[in-house]
Coordinates of C-alpha atoms in Angstrom, one line a residue:
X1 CA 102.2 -94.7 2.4
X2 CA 101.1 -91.1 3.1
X3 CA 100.8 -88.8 0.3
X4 CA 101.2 -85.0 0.9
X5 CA 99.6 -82.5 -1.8
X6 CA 102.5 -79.5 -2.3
X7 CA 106.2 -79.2 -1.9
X8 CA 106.5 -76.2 0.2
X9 CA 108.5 -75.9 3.4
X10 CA 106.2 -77.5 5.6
X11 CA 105.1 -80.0 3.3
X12 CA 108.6 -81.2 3.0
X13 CA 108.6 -80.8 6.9
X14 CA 106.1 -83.3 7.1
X15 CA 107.6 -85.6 4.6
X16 CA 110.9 -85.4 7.1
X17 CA 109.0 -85.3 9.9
X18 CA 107.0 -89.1 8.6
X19 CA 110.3 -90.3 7.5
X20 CA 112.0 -89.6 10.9
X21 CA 108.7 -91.6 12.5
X22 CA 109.3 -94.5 10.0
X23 CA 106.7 -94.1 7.9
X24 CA 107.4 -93.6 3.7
X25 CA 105.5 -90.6 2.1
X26 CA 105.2 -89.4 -1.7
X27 CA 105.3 -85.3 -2.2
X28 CA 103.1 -84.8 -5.0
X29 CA 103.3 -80.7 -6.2
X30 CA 101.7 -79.2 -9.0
X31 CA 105.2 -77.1 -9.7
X32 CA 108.4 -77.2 -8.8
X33 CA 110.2 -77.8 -5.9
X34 CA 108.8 -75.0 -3.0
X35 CA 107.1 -73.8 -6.1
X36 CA 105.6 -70.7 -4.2
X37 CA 109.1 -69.3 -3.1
X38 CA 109.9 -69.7 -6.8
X39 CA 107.2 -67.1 -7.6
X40 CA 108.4 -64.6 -5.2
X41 CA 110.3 -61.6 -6.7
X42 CA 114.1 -62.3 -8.1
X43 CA 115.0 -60.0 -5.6
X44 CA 112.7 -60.8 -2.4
X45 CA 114.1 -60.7 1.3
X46 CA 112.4 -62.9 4.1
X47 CA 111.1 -60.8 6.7
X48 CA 112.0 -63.8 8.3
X49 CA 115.1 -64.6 10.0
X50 CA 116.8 -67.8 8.6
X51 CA 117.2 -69.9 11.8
X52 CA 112.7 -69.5 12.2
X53 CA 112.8 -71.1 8.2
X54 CA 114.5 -74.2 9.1
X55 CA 113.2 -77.8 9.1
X56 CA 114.0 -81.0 9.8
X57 CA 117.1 -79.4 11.9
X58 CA 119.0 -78.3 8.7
X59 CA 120.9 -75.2 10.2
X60 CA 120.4 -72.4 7.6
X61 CA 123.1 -70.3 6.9
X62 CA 122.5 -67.4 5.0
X63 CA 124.8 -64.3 4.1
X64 CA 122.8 -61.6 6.1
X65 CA 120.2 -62.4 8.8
X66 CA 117.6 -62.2 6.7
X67 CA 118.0 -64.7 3.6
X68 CA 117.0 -64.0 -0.1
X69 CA 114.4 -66.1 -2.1
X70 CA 117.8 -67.7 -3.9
X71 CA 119.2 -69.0 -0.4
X72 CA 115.5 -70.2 0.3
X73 CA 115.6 -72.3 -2.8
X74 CA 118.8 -73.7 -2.3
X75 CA 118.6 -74.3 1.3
X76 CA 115.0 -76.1 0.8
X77 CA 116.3 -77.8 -2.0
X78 CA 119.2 -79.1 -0.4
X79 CA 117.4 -80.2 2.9
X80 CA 115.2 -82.2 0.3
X81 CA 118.2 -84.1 -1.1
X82 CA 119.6 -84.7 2.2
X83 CA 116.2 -86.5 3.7
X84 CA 116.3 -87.9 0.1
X85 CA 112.6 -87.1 0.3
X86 CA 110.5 -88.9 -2.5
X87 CA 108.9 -85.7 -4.5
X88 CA 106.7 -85.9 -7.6
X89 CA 107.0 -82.3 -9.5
X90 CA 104.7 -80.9 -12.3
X91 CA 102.2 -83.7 -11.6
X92 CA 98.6 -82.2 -10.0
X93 CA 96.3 -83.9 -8.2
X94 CA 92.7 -83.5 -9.2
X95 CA 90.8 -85.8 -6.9
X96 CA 91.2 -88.1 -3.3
X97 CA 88.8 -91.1 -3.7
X98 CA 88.1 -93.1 -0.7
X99 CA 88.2 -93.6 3.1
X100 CA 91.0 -93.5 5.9
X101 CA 93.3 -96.0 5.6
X102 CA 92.3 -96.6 1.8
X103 CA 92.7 -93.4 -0.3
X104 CA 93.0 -93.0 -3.7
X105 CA 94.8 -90.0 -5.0
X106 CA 93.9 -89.3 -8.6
X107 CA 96.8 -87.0 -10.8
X108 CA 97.5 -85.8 -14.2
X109 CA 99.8 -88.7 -14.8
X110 CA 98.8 -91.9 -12.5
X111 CA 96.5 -92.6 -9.6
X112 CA 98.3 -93.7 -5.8
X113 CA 96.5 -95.7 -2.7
X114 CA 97.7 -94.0 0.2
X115 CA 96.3 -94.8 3.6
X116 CA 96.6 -91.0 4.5
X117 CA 96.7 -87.9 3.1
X118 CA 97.9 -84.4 3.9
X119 CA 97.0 -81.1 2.3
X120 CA 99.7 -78.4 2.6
X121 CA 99.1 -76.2 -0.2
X122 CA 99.5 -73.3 1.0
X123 CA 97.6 -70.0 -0.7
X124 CA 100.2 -68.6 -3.3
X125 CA 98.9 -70.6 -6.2
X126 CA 95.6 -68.5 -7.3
X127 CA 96.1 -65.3 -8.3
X128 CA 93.1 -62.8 -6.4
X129 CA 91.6 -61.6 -9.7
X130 CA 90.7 -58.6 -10.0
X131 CA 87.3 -59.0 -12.5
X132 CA 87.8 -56.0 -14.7
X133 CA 87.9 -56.0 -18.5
X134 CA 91.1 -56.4 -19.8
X135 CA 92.4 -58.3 -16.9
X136 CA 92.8 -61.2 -19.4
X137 CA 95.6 -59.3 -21.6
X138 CA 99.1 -60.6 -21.6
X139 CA 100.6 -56.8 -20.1
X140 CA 98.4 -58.1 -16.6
X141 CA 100.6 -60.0 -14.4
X142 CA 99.4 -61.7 -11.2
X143 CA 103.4 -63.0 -10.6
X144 CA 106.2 -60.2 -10.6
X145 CA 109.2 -61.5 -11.3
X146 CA 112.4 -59.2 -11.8
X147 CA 112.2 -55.6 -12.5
X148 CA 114.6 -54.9 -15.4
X149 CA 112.2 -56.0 -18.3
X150 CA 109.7 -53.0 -16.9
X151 CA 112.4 -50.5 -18.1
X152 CA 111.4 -47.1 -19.7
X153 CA 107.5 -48.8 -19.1
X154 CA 104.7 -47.1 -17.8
X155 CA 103.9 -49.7 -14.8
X156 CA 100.4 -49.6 -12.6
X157 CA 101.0 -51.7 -9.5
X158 CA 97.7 -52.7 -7.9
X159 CA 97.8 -53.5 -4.1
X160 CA 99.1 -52.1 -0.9
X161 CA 100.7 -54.8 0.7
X162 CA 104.9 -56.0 1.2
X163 CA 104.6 -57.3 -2.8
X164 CA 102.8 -53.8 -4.2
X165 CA 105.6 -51.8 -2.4
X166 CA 108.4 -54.2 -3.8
X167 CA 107.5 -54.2 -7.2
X168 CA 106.7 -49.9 -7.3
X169 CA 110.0 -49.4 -5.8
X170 CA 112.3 -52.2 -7.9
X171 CA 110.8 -51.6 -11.2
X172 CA 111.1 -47.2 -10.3
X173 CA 114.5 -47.9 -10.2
X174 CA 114.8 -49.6 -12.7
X175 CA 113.7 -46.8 -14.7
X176 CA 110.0 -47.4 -14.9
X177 CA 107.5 -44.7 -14.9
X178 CA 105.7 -46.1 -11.8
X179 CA 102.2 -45.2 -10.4
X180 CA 100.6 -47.6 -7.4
X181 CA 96.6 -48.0 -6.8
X182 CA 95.5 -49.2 -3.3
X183 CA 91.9 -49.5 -2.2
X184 CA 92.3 -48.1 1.0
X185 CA 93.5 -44.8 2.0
X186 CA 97.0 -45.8 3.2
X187 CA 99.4 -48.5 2.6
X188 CA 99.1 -51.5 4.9
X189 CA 100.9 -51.5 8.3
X190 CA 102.6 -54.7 7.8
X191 CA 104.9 -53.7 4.6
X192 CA 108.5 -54.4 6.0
X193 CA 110.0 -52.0 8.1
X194 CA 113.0 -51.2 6.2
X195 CA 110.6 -50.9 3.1
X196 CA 107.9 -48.5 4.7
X197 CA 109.8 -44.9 4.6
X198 CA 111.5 -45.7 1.4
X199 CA 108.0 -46.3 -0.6
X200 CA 106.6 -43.5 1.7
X201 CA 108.9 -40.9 0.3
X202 CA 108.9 -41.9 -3.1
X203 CA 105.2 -41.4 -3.2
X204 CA 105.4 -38.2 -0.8
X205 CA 108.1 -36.6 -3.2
X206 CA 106.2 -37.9 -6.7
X207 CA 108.5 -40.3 -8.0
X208 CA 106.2 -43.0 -7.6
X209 CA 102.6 -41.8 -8.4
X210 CA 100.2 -42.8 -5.6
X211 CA 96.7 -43.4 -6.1
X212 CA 94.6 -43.9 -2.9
X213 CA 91.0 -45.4 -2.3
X214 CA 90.9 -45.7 -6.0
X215 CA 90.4 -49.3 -8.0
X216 CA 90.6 -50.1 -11.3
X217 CA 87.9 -50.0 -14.1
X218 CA 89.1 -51.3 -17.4
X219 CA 92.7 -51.8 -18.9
X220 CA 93.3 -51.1 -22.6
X221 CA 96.4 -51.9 -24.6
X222 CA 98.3 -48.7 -24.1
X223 CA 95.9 -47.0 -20.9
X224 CA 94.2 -48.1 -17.5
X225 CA 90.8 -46.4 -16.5
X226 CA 90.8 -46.1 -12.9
X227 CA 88.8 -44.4 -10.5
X228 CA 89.8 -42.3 -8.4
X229 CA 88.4 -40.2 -5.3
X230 CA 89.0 -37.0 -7.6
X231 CA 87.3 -39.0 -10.8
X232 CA 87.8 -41.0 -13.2
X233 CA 91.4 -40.7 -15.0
X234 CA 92.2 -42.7 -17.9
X235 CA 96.3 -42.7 -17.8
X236 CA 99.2 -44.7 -20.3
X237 CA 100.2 -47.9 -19.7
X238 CA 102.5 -50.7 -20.6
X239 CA 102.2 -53.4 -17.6
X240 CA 99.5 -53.6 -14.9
X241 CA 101.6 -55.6 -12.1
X242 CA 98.6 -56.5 -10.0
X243 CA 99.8 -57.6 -7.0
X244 CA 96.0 -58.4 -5.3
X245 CA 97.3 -61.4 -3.3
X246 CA 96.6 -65.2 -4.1
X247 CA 93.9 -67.6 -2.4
X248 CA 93.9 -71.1 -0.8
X249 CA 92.8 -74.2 -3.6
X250 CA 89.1 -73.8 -2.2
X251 CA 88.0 -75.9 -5.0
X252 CA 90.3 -78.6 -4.6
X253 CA 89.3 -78.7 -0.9
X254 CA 85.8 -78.9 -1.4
X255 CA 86.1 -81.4 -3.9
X256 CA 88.2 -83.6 -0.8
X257 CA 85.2 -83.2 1.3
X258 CA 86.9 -80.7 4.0
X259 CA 84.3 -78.4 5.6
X260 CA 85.2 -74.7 5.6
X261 CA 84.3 -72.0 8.4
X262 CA 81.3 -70.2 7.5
X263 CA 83.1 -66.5 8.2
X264 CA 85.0 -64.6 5.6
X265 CA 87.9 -66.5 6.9
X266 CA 86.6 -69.8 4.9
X267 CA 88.9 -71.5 6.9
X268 CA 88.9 -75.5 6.5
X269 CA 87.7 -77.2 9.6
X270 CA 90.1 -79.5 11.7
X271 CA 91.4 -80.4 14.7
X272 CA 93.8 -78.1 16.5
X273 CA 96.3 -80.6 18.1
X274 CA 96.0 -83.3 15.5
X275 CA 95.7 -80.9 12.1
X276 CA 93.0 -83.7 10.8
X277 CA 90.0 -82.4 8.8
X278 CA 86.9 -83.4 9.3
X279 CA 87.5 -86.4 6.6
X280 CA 89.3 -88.7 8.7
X281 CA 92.9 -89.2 7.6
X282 CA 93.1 -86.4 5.6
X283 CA 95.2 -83.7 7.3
X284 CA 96.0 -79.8 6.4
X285 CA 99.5 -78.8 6.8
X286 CA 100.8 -74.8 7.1
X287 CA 99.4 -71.8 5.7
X288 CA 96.4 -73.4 4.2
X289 CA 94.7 -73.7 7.6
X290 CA 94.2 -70.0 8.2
X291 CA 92.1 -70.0 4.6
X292 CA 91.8 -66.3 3.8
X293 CA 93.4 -65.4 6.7
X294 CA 96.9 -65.5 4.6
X295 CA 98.9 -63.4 7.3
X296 CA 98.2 -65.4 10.7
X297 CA 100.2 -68.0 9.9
X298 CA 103.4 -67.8 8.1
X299 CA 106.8 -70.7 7.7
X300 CA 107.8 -69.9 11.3
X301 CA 105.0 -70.5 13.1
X302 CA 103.5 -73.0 11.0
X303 CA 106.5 -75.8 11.0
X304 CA 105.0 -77.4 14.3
X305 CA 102.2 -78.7 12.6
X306 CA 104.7 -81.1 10.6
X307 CA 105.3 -83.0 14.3
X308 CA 101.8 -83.2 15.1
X309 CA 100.9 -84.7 12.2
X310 CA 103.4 -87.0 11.7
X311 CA 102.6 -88.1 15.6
X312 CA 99.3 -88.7 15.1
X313 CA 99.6 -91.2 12.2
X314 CA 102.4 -92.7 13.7
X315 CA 100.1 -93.8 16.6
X316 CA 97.0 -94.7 13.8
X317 CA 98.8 -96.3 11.5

């Protein structure tokens, strides 16, 4: 038995990958089903194409080339069925007892012996806090979800990434009254091509209120103190959609025993060809290996590592 830790695309790849290799696995996730796709925006687009999302040779078929975050879901839920693919959901896993070829995985509801393990949580399920007063009110949301409730609001989005420029623009027209706060002095580079000029404009023309170098101070019931190259500005607000970016389960990998890089990366330490950590027998699997490096590695370029996992157990098992 091998026991992967989170249902996302390439966990599941692994799971199919095992399966295909003989060997029965458990999908224990902490969510739902690809849980972190569930948390992207109603209304996302993959910057993807569908064919690079596909696993275990599931053709994906999606109306345009670029699928929406409903096709995702369904196309990962169905690919799931089809493997019939053994998958625990809402059940977290707090510890991994034990040695290779005897592990003892430790949840919320029951504890599994597994004789390997594989980590594939990817980084989308810890909100990068922001650590201002106010952060904790109900208004502050680390998740945006679909822009019509933000209607006739006055919306702050914090962050300058793909997810910042999604929510300013959806919820603008939708109605909002929409300002956007980024750190730097520009909006990043790797915002979606198609979505650069539109949020751009909006900012350039003043429908969307930019606010540049700038950070947040405090956030009030009904007002947001920012700072702001020009000052401090104390302006109304409704919803702060603070769109910071997530980070990898650090704790949960410490608490494994995997060894993290040093650098800022905090990436966790394994072996290239094999993906195993420096526990042996305990694997990482996609977007978890780049640590805080979150946009090296991505669906596409991250399925492979479901082969060379599932290879090297085959061979040590």
């Amino acid at each position: 038995m091998v026991i992967i830790i989170g249902s996302g695309p390439i966990g599941l790849a692994t799971a199919i990958a095992l399966k295909q290799e003989g060997i029965q696995s458990l999908i224990i996730e902490r969510g739902c089903l690809v849980n972190s796709i569930y948390n992207y925006p109603t209304n996302m687009t993959f910057f993807s194409t569908s064919d690079k999302l596909e696993i275990g040779n599931i053709p994906f078929i999606s109306h345009g080339s670029k699928p929406t975050r409903k096709e995702a879901l369904e196309y990962y839920r169905r690919t799931a069925e089809h493997y019939e693919l053994n998958v625990n959901l809402f059940e977290e896993v707090k510890s991994v007892n034990g040695e290779d070829g005897n592990f003892e995985v430790v949840t919320t509801k029951d504890t599994y012996l597994a004789k390997k393990v594989v980590l594939a949580t990817g980084f989308y399920g810890k909100p990068n806090m922001m650590n201002v007063p106010g952060e904790e009110l109900p208004k502050v949301l680390h998740y945006y979800d679909d822009p019509h409730r933000y209607a006739w609001q006055n919306v702050l989005v914090v962050g300058g990434g793909n997810s910042a420029a999604d929510a300013a623009l959806e919820t603008y027209r939708c109605s909002a009254n929409v300002s956007i706060l980024v750190k730097q002095d520009t909006l990043k580079p790797s915002i979606k091509y198609w979505v650069k000029p539109d949020i751009d404009n909006r900012i350039e023309e003043g429908s969307i209120t930019g606010y540049f170098n700038s950070e947040v101070l405090e956030i009030r019931e009904e007002e947001v103190d920012i700072q702001t190259p020009g000052g401090k500005k104390t302006i109304p607000n409704d919803f702060v959609l603070a769109m910071t970016g997530y980070l990898p389960h650090f704790d949960l990998m410490k608490s494994m025993g995997i060894e993290l890089t040093t650098d800022e990366k905090k990436m966790p330490v394994f072996d290239e060809k094999t993906l195993e950590t420096n526990r042996k027998g305990l694997y990482v699997a996609g977007v978890v290996c780049g640590g805080m490096d979150t946009s090296s590695l991505f669906i596409e370029n991250s399925r492979i590592h479901a082969e060379h996992i599932a290879g090297h157990i085959e061979k040590s098992i």
